[in-house]
Amino acid sequence: MIRQTPITCTGHSRPVVDIEFSDITDDGSYYLISASKDGKPQLREGGTGDWLGTFEGHKGAIWAVDISYDGTRAVTGAADFMANYWDAETGSCLASCSNSHIVKSVAINFEKTLVLAGTSRNRFSLFDVRQPVAAIEEYEGHTGSIKGLHFMQNNDYVISAAEDRTIKMWDRRNNCDIRTHTVDSPIADMSVREGVLTVSYGSCVGMHDIATFDILRTNNLPGPINSASLHPDQKYYVCGGQDFYVYKIDIETGSQMERYKKHFGPVHCVRYSPDGEVYATGSEDGTVRLWQNTVGKTYGLWQTPDLTNCHSPNLNEFSM
């Protein structure tokens, strides 16, 4: 049986707490950005984990990252109360957006003109990166730290998730929340793929319709889950949490398809690559690891093992 052999990406000196992939770019590549408590977000080639650069400028732990669909812009949120907007090709900081507290969640819109920044003090703000001196919109209504933000429908609506156990949809035109869904435990993470919200809370992973928040699936895991990510074909997802394991789960049955324990600390973040061939994990151990979705497939740095010259032992050789 071929073993899962993840690629270990070193470089961070403290826990990795958030990761995001870009979409596939015009040249067929894609990118991965990571947030760490070491204060130095890093950019990597998504399929191989090769280091491309480090964004320098924050004065505190990085808690959140996002990257534009084409990999040319990035946003980072930090303990210095700043959400910084970067040119991901040069590493230059293009805008610094000041917030009222530690920034725990960020998001960039498709047009790369607007940034959302959610804080540990129950609120989030919207900035125009062309005029970043002050937020152009402020949103209050949660009673816990913001754990996820997402633009939708031509930027007219925003989805937020928080530790207060709620997911909210906000109408920017009226600056109010128009829909709320409450789960059973504090929310640890929210990710979005093709009309589905994947939410991690307690030992559960829930799939919700992005427009209505209707529950599509809910699965219980063996222990507290910090993060989950849906595969592009929406047949399974990966997740990780406090028990150091990374799980691959069949959505229909809730059964464990695969389970790996390669990290040396809790898994804080998990994301699938845009083509679904790789998933990345970030951990308390300070590493990012890349895993094959199909173990043994030739992809990136993974090569299909040559089994043609393997020696098949004669059992008689071992007889006593």
Tab-separated table of C-alpha atoms in Angstrom:
chain	number	residue	atom	x	y	z
A	1	MET	CA	0.000	0.000	0.000
A	2	ILE	CA	1.347	3.447	-0.960
A	3	ARG	CA	1.775	5.722	2.042
A	4	GLN	CA	0.704	9.351	2.286
A	5	THR	CA	3.913	11.383	2.352
A	6	PRO	CA	3.154	15.052	2.947
A	7	ILE	CA	5.508	17.823	1.905
A	8	THR	CA	6.650	19.735	4.982
A	9	CYS	CA	7.079	23.474	4.456
A	10	THR	CA	9.305	25.021	7.103
A	11	GLY	CA	10.093	28.680	7.577
A	12	HIS	CA	7.717	29.823	10.280
A	13	SER	CA	9.077	29.933	13.815
A	14	ARG	CA	5.728	29.898	15.624
A	15	PRO	CA	2.273	28.295	15.129
A	16	VAL	CA	0.587	28.557	11.728
A	17	VAL	CA	-2.991	29.712	12.297
A	18	ASP	CA	-4.461	30.468	8.856
A	19	ILE	CA	-3.867	29.514	5.219
A	20	GLU	CA	-5.548	30.280	1.893
A	21	PHE	CA	-5.059	29.280	-1.747
A	22	SER	CA	-5.527	31.468	-4.794
A	23	ASP	CA	-7.473	30.203	-7.792
A	24	ILE	CA	-5.606	28.657	-10.725
A	25	THR	CA	-3.902	31.470	-12.628
A	26	ASP	CA	-3.516	31.926	-16.385
A	27	ASP	CA	-0.230	30.015	-16.464
A	28	GLY	CA	-1.741	27.031	-14.630
A	29	SER	CA	-0.092	27.714	-11.290
A	30	TYR	CA	-1.646	28.726	-7.982
A	31	TYR	CA	-0.425	30.152	-4.706
A	32	LEU	CA	-0.647	29.537	-0.969
A	33	ILE	CA	-0.390	32.170	1.762
A	34	SER	CA	0.117	31.360	5.437
A	35	ALA	CA	-0.366	33.301	8.676
A	36	SER	CA	1.780	32.647	11.721
A	37	LYS	CA	2.197	34.037	15.199
A	38	ASP	CA	5.790	34.835	14.210
A	39	GLY	CA	4.460	37.963	12.484
A	40	LYS	CA	5.777	37.011	9.038
A	41	PRO	CA	3.139	35.837	6.536
A	42	GLN	CA	4.623	33.777	3.723
A	43	LEU	CA	3.752	33.147	0.086
A	44	ARG	CA	4.412	29.776	-1.550
A	45	GLU	CA	3.863	28.001	-4.827
A	46	GLY	CA	0.684	26.095	-4.037
A	47	GLY	CA	1.413	22.782	-5.720
A	48	THR	CA	4.952	22.286	-4.428
A	49	GLY	CA	5.205	24.441	-1.310
A	50	ASP	CA	8.244	26.271	-2.677
A	51	TRP	CA	8.818	29.511	-0.759
A	52	LEU	CA	8.338	32.653	-2.849
A	53	GLY	CA	8.520	35.436	-0.312
A	54	THR	CA	7.743	36.851	3.122
A	55	PHE	CA	5.618	39.946	3.731
A	56	GLU	CA	7.493	42.263	6.090
A	57	GLY	CA	5.863	45.082	8.039
A	58	HIS	CA	3.529	43.872	10.776
A	59	LYS	CA	4.417	44.314	14.452
A	60	GLY	CA	2.657	41.358	16.003
A	61	ALA	CA	1.255	37.895	15.414
A	62	ILE	CA	-0.556	37.335	12.109
A	63	TRP	CA	-3.985	35.829	12.686
A	64	ALA	CA	-5.609	35.920	9.245
A	65	VAL	CA	-4.741	35.917	5.551
A	66	ASP	CA	-6.483	36.012	2.199
A	67	ILE	CA	-5.225	36.098	-1.376
A	68	SER	CA	-6.873	37.334	-4.561
A	69	TYR	CA	-8.181	34.863	-7.121
A	70	ASP	CA	-5.231	35.578	-9.442
A	71	GLY	CA	-2.557	35.550	-6.749
A	72	THR	CA	-1.474	39.162	-7.361
A	73	ARG	CA	-2.812	40.717	-4.143
A	74	ALA	CA	-2.938	39.580	-0.530
A	75	VAL	CA	-4.352	40.847	2.748
A	76	THR	CA	-3.136	40.030	6.253
A	77	GLY	CA	-4.653	40.702	9.676
A	78	ALA	CA	-2.545	41.012	12.803
A	79	ALA	CA	-2.269	41.670	16.513
A	80	ASP	CA	-0.994	45.192	15.746
A	81	PHE	CA	-4.638	46.085	14.876
A	82	MET	CA	-3.733	46.403	11.182
A	83	ALA	CA	-5.052	44.770	8.030
A	84	ASN	CA	-2.335	45.216	5.416
A	85	TYR	CA	-2.966	44.996	1.683
A	86	TRP	CA	-0.032	43.723	-0.358
A	87	ASP	CA	1.270	43.422	-3.880
A	88	ALA	CA	1.936	39.688	-3.811
A	89	GLU	CA	4.307	39.875	-6.766
A	90	THR	CA	6.692	42.443	-5.260
A	91	GLY	CA	5.958	42.129	-1.535
A	92	SER	CA	5.191	45.846	-1.250
A	93	CYS	CA	2.538	47.002	1.210
A	94	LEU	CA	0.008	49.015	-0.808
A	95	ALA	CA	-2.342	49.980	2.023
A	96	SER	CA	-2.573	49.699	5.813
A	97	CYS	CA	-6.053	49.619	7.324
A	98	SER	CA	-6.233	50.490	11.017
A	99	ASN	CA	-8.747	48.707	13.251
A	100	SER	CA	-9.938	49.064	16.832
A	101	HIS	CA	-8.533	45.743	18.001
A	102	ILE	CA	-6.682	42.568	16.984
A	103	VAL	CA	-7.642	41.527	13.446
A	104	LYS	CA	-8.788	37.896	13.453
A	105	SER	CA	-10.362	37.547	9.992
A	106	VAL	CA	-9.838	39.176	6.581
A	107	ALA	CA	-11.259	38.922	3.071
A	108	ILE	CA	-10.585	40.573	-0.283
A	109	ASN	CA	-13.207	41.044	-2.996
A	110	PHE	CA	-12.904	39.756	-6.551
A	111	GLU	CA	-12.112	43.196	-7.957
A	112	LYS	CA	-9.260	43.628	-5.443
A	113	THR	CA	-10.570	47.013	-4.305
A	114	LEU	CA	-12.272	46.199	-0.971
A	115	VAL	CA	-10.998	44.531	2.194
A	116	LEU	CA	-12.977	43.195	5.141
A	117	ALA	CA	-11.327	43.055	8.551
A	118	GLY	CA	-12.964	41.356	11.542
A	119	THR	CA	-11.662	41.855	15.055
A	120	SER	CA	-11.570	39.999	18.335
A	121	ARG	CA	-14.024	42.575	19.683
A	122	ASN	CA	-17.219	41.506	17.908
A	123	ARG	CA	-17.164	43.838	14.905
A	124	PHE	CA	-15.840	44.054	11.369
A	125	SER	CA	-15.024	46.913	9.025
A	126	LEU	CA	-14.871	47.446	5.278
A	127	PHE	CA	-12.046	49.403	3.670
A	128	ASP	CA	-11.514	50.754	0.162
A	129	VAL	CA	-7.828	50.066	-0.478
A	130	ARG	CA	-7.635	53.104	-2.756
A	131	GLN	CA	-8.511	55.314	0.250
A	132	PRO	CA	-7.524	53.210	3.283
A	133	VAL	CA	-7.161	55.955	5.890
A	134	ALA	CA	-10.459	55.000	7.558
A	135	ALA	CA	-13.094	52.313	7.189
A	136	ILE	CA	-15.953	53.227	4.872
A	137	GLU	CA	-18.388	50.881	6.654
A	138	GLU	CA	-18.631	49.399	10.170
A	139	TYR	CA	-20.700	46.374	11.210
A	140	GLU	CA	-21.755	45.398	14.719
A	141	GLY	CA	-24.082	42.642	15.860
A	142	HIS	CA	-21.912	39.703	16.829
A	143	THR	CA	-21.006	39.119	20.460
A	144	GLY	CA	-17.814	37.144	19.870
A	145	SER	CA	-14.577	37.284	17.906
A	146	ILE	CA	-15.034	37.269	14.117
A	147	LYS	CA	-13.823	33.935	12.651
A	148	GLY	CA	-14.764	34.222	8.973
A	149	LEU	CA	-15.745	36.825	6.345
A	150	HIS	CA	-16.822	36.512	2.714
A	151	PHE	CA	-18.035	38.845	-0.051
A	152	MET	CA	-20.940	37.676	-2.210
A	153	GLN	CA	-23.302	38.823	-4.985
A	154	ASN	CA	-21.414	41.749	-6.534
A	155	ASN	CA	-20.186	42.846	-3.103
A	156	ASP	CA	-23.723	43.845	-2.050
A	157	TYR	CA	-23.747	41.208	0.690
A	158	VAL	CA	-21.241	39.967	3.261
A	159	ILE	CA	-21.269	36.758	5.276
A	160	SER	CA	-19.663	36.649	8.706
A	161	ALA	CA	-19.126	33.897	11.275
A	162	ALA	CA	-18.155	34.405	14.907
A	163	GLU	CA	-17.378	32.703	18.194
A	164	ASP	CA	-20.855	33.688	19.414
A	165	ARG	CA	-22.082	30.583	17.492
A	166	THR	CA	-23.752	32.627	14.724
A	167	ILE	CA	-23.433	33.011	10.962
A	168	LYS	CA	-24.859	36.258	9.624
A	169	MET	CA	-25.641	37.706	6.204
A	170	TRP	CA	-25.363	41.482	5.905
A	171	ASP	CA	-26.932	43.771	3.303
A	172	ARG	CA	-24.342	46.458	2.629
A	173	ARG	CA	-26.893	48.719	0.955
A	174	ASN	CA	-28.784	49.043	4.238
A	175	ASN	CA	-25.921	48.272	6.632
A	176	CYS	CA	-27.904	45.619	8.486
A	177	ASP	CA	-27.997	41.856	9.003
A	178	ILE	CA	-30.795	40.117	7.147
A	179	ARG	CA	-30.230	36.484	8.112
A	180	THR	CA	-28.800	34.666	11.129
A	181	HIS	CA	-28.158	30.999	11.775
A	182	THR	CA	-27.056	29.676	15.169
A	183	VAL	CA	-25.016	26.515	15.721
A	184	ASP	CA	-24.418	24.497	18.883
A	185	SER	CA	-20.867	25.596	19.770
A	186	PRO	CA	-18.497	28.525	19.198
A	187	ILE	CA	-17.442	28.719	15.558
A	188	ALA	CA	-13.749	28.096	14.913
A	189	ASP	CA	-13.603	28.516	11.130
A	190	MET	CA	-15.661	29.204	8.002
A	191	SER	CA	-14.664	28.457	4.414
A	192	VAL	CA	-16.578	28.904	1.159
A	193	ARG	CA	-16.672	26.857	-2.029
A	194	GLU	CA	-19.188	26.872	-4.893
A	195	GLY	CA	-22.214	28.025	-2.969
A	196	VAL	CA	-21.474	26.036	0.195
A	197	LEU	CA	-20.380	27.339	3.589
A	198	THR	CA	-18.263	24.851	5.528
A	199	VAL	CA	-18.346	25.694	9.223
A	200	SER	CA	-16.334	24.104	12.053
A	201	TYR	CA	-17.747	24.265	15.565
A	202	GLY	CA	-17.076	22.020	18.545
A	203	SER	CA	-16.563	18.507	17.196
A	204	CYS	CA	-18.879	19.158	14.231
A	205	VAL	CA	-18.440	20.171	10.609
A	206	GLY	CA	-21.545	21.617	8.979
A	207	MET	CA	-22.289	22.329	5.314
A	208	HIS	CA	-24.733	25.179	4.683
A	209	ASP	CA	-26.314	26.684	1.580
A	210	ILE	CA	-24.581	30.035	1.157
A	211	ALA	CA	-27.782	31.904	0.252
A	212	THR	CA	-30.254	30.472	2.757
A	213	PHE	CA	-27.951	28.996	5.459
A	214	ASP	CA	-30.020	25.787	5.200
A	215	ILE	CA	-28.129	22.793	6.602
A	216	LEU	CA	-26.959	20.448	3.840
A	217	ARG	CA	-24.898	18.049	5.968
A	218	THR	CA	-23.573	17.832	9.514
A	219	ASN	CA	-20.921	15.343	10.636
A	220	ASN	CA	-19.526	14.655	14.103
A	221	LEU	CA	-15.791	14.035	14.506
A	222	PRO	CA	-13.859	12.332	17.333
A	223	GLY	CA	-12.707	15.604	18.900
A	224	PRO	CA	-12.764	19.409	18.611
A	225	ILE	CA	-12.295	20.589	15.016
A	226	ASN	CA	-10.497	23.850	14.249
A	227	SER	CA	-10.906	23.983	10.473
A	228	ALA	CA	-12.455	22.178	7.500
A	229	SER	CA	-12.394	22.531	3.721
A	230	LEU	CA	-14.688	21.097	1.048
A	231	HIS	CA	-13.246	19.349	-2.022
A	232	PRO	CA	-14.207	20.977	-5.355
A	233	ASP	CA	-16.381	17.992	-6.353
A	234	GLN	CA	-18.204	18.307	-2.985
A	235	LYS	CA	-18.111	14.574	-2.268
A	236	TYR	CA	-15.773	14.826	0.716
A	237	TYR	CA	-13.895	17.285	2.877
A	238	VAL	CA	-10.773	17.434	5.012
A	239	CYS	CA	-10.579	18.745	8.545
A	240	GLY	CA	-8.223	18.928	11.502
A	241	GLY	CA	-8.243	19.906	15.134
A	242	GLN	CA	-6.975	19.444	18.634
A	243	ASP	CA	-6.041	15.759	18.384
A	244	PHE	CA	-3.224	16.433	15.822
A	245	TYR	CA	-5.034	14.330	13.162
A	246	VAL	CA	-6.061	15.300	9.644
A	247	TYR	CA	-9.283	13.592	8.545
A	248	LYS	CA	-10.787	13.043	5.101
A	249	ILE	CA	-14.544	12.516	5.414
A	250	ASP	CA	-17.173	11.192	3.019
A	251	ILE	CA	-19.968	13.764	3.081
A	252	GLU	CA	-22.841	11.379	2.339
A	253	THR	CA	-21.982	8.768	4.952
A	254	GLY	CA	-19.879	10.762	7.395
A	255	SER	CA	-17.338	7.939	7.400
A	256	GLN	CA	-13.592	8.444	7.655
A	257	MET	CA	-11.967	7.790	4.301
A	258	GLU	CA	-8.444	8.591	5.535
A	259	ARG	CA	-6.779	9.717	8.747
A	260	TYR	CA	-3.210	10.930	9.251
A	261	LYS	CA	-1.146	12.106	12.198
A	262	LYS	CA	1.997	13.814	10.930
A	263	HIS	CA	1.830	17.145	12.742
A	264	PHE	CA	3.342	17.523	16.211
A	265	GLY	CA	0.622	19.806	17.522
A	266	PRO	CA	-3.025	20.735	16.980
A	267	VAL	CA	-4.061	21.435	13.388
A	268	HIS	CA	-5.278	25.033	13.222
A	269	CYS	CA	-6.183	25.412	9.539
A	270	VAL	CA	-6.999	23.273	6.504
A	271	ARG	CA	-7.689	24.248	2.890
A	272	TYR	CA	-8.077	22.407	-0.431
A	273	SER	CA	-6.195	23.641	-3.477
A	274	PRO	CA	-8.349	25.027	-6.318
A	275	ASP	CA	-7.875	21.881	-8.440
A	276	GLY	CA	-8.547	19.546	-5.501
A	277	GLU	CA	-5.279	17.661	-5.971
A	278	VAL	CA	-3.673	18.964	-2.774
A	279	TYR	CA	-4.787	20.091	0.643
A	280	ALA	CA	-2.705	22.190	2.997
A	281	THR	CA	-2.635	22.168	6.785
A	282	GLY	CA	-1.108	24.557	9.291
A	283	SER	CA	-0.278	23.550	12.845
A	284	GLU	CA	0.857	24.567	16.290
A	285	ASP	CA	4.164	22.911	15.360
A	286	GLY	CA	4.958	25.868	13.063
A	287	THR	CA	4.798	23.955	9.778
A	288	VAL	CA	2.606	23.962	6.712
A	289	ARG	CA	2.154	20.520	5.183
A	290	LEU	CA	0.870	19.660	1.710
A	291	TRP	CA	-1.000	16.399	1.278
A	292	GLN	CA	-1.991	14.441	-1.811
A	293	ASN	CA	-5.713	14.096	-2.310
A	294	THR	CA	-5.066	10.933	-4.345
A	295	VAL	CA	-2.176	9.157	-2.689
A	296	GLY	CA	0.385	7.837	-5.181
A	297	LYS	CA	-0.684	10.059	-8.076
A	298	THR	CA	2.042	11.891	-9.978
A	299	TYR	CA	1.560	15.573	-9.166
A	300	GLY	CA	3.998	18.372	-8.402
A	301	LEU	CA	6.864	16.948	-6.367
A	302	TRP	CA	5.147	13.593	-5.928
A	303	GLN	CA	6.155	10.924	-8.402
A	304	THR	CA	4.421	7.595	-8.936
A	305	PRO	CA	6.676	4.904	-7.454
A	306	ASP	CA	8.187	2.426	-9.900
A	307	LEU	CA	7.019	-0.994	-8.733
A	308	THR	CA	8.290	-2.932	-11.756
A	309	ASN	CA	11.616	-3.825	-10.127
A	310	CYS	CA	10.291	-4.567	-6.667
A	311	HIS	CA	11.505	-7.908	-5.313
A	312	SER	CA	8.729	-10.329	-4.423
A	313	PRO	CA	10.139	-12.493	-1.667
A	314	ASN	CA	10.020	-16.267	-1.833
A	315	LEU	CA	8.391	-17.271	1.415
A	316	ASN	CA	10.553	-20.390	1.467
A	317	GLU	CA	13.579	-18.168	2.025
A	318	PHE	CA	12.201	-17.370	5.455
A	319	SER	CA	11.235	-20.885	6.475
A	320	MET	CA	12.928	-22.306	9.551
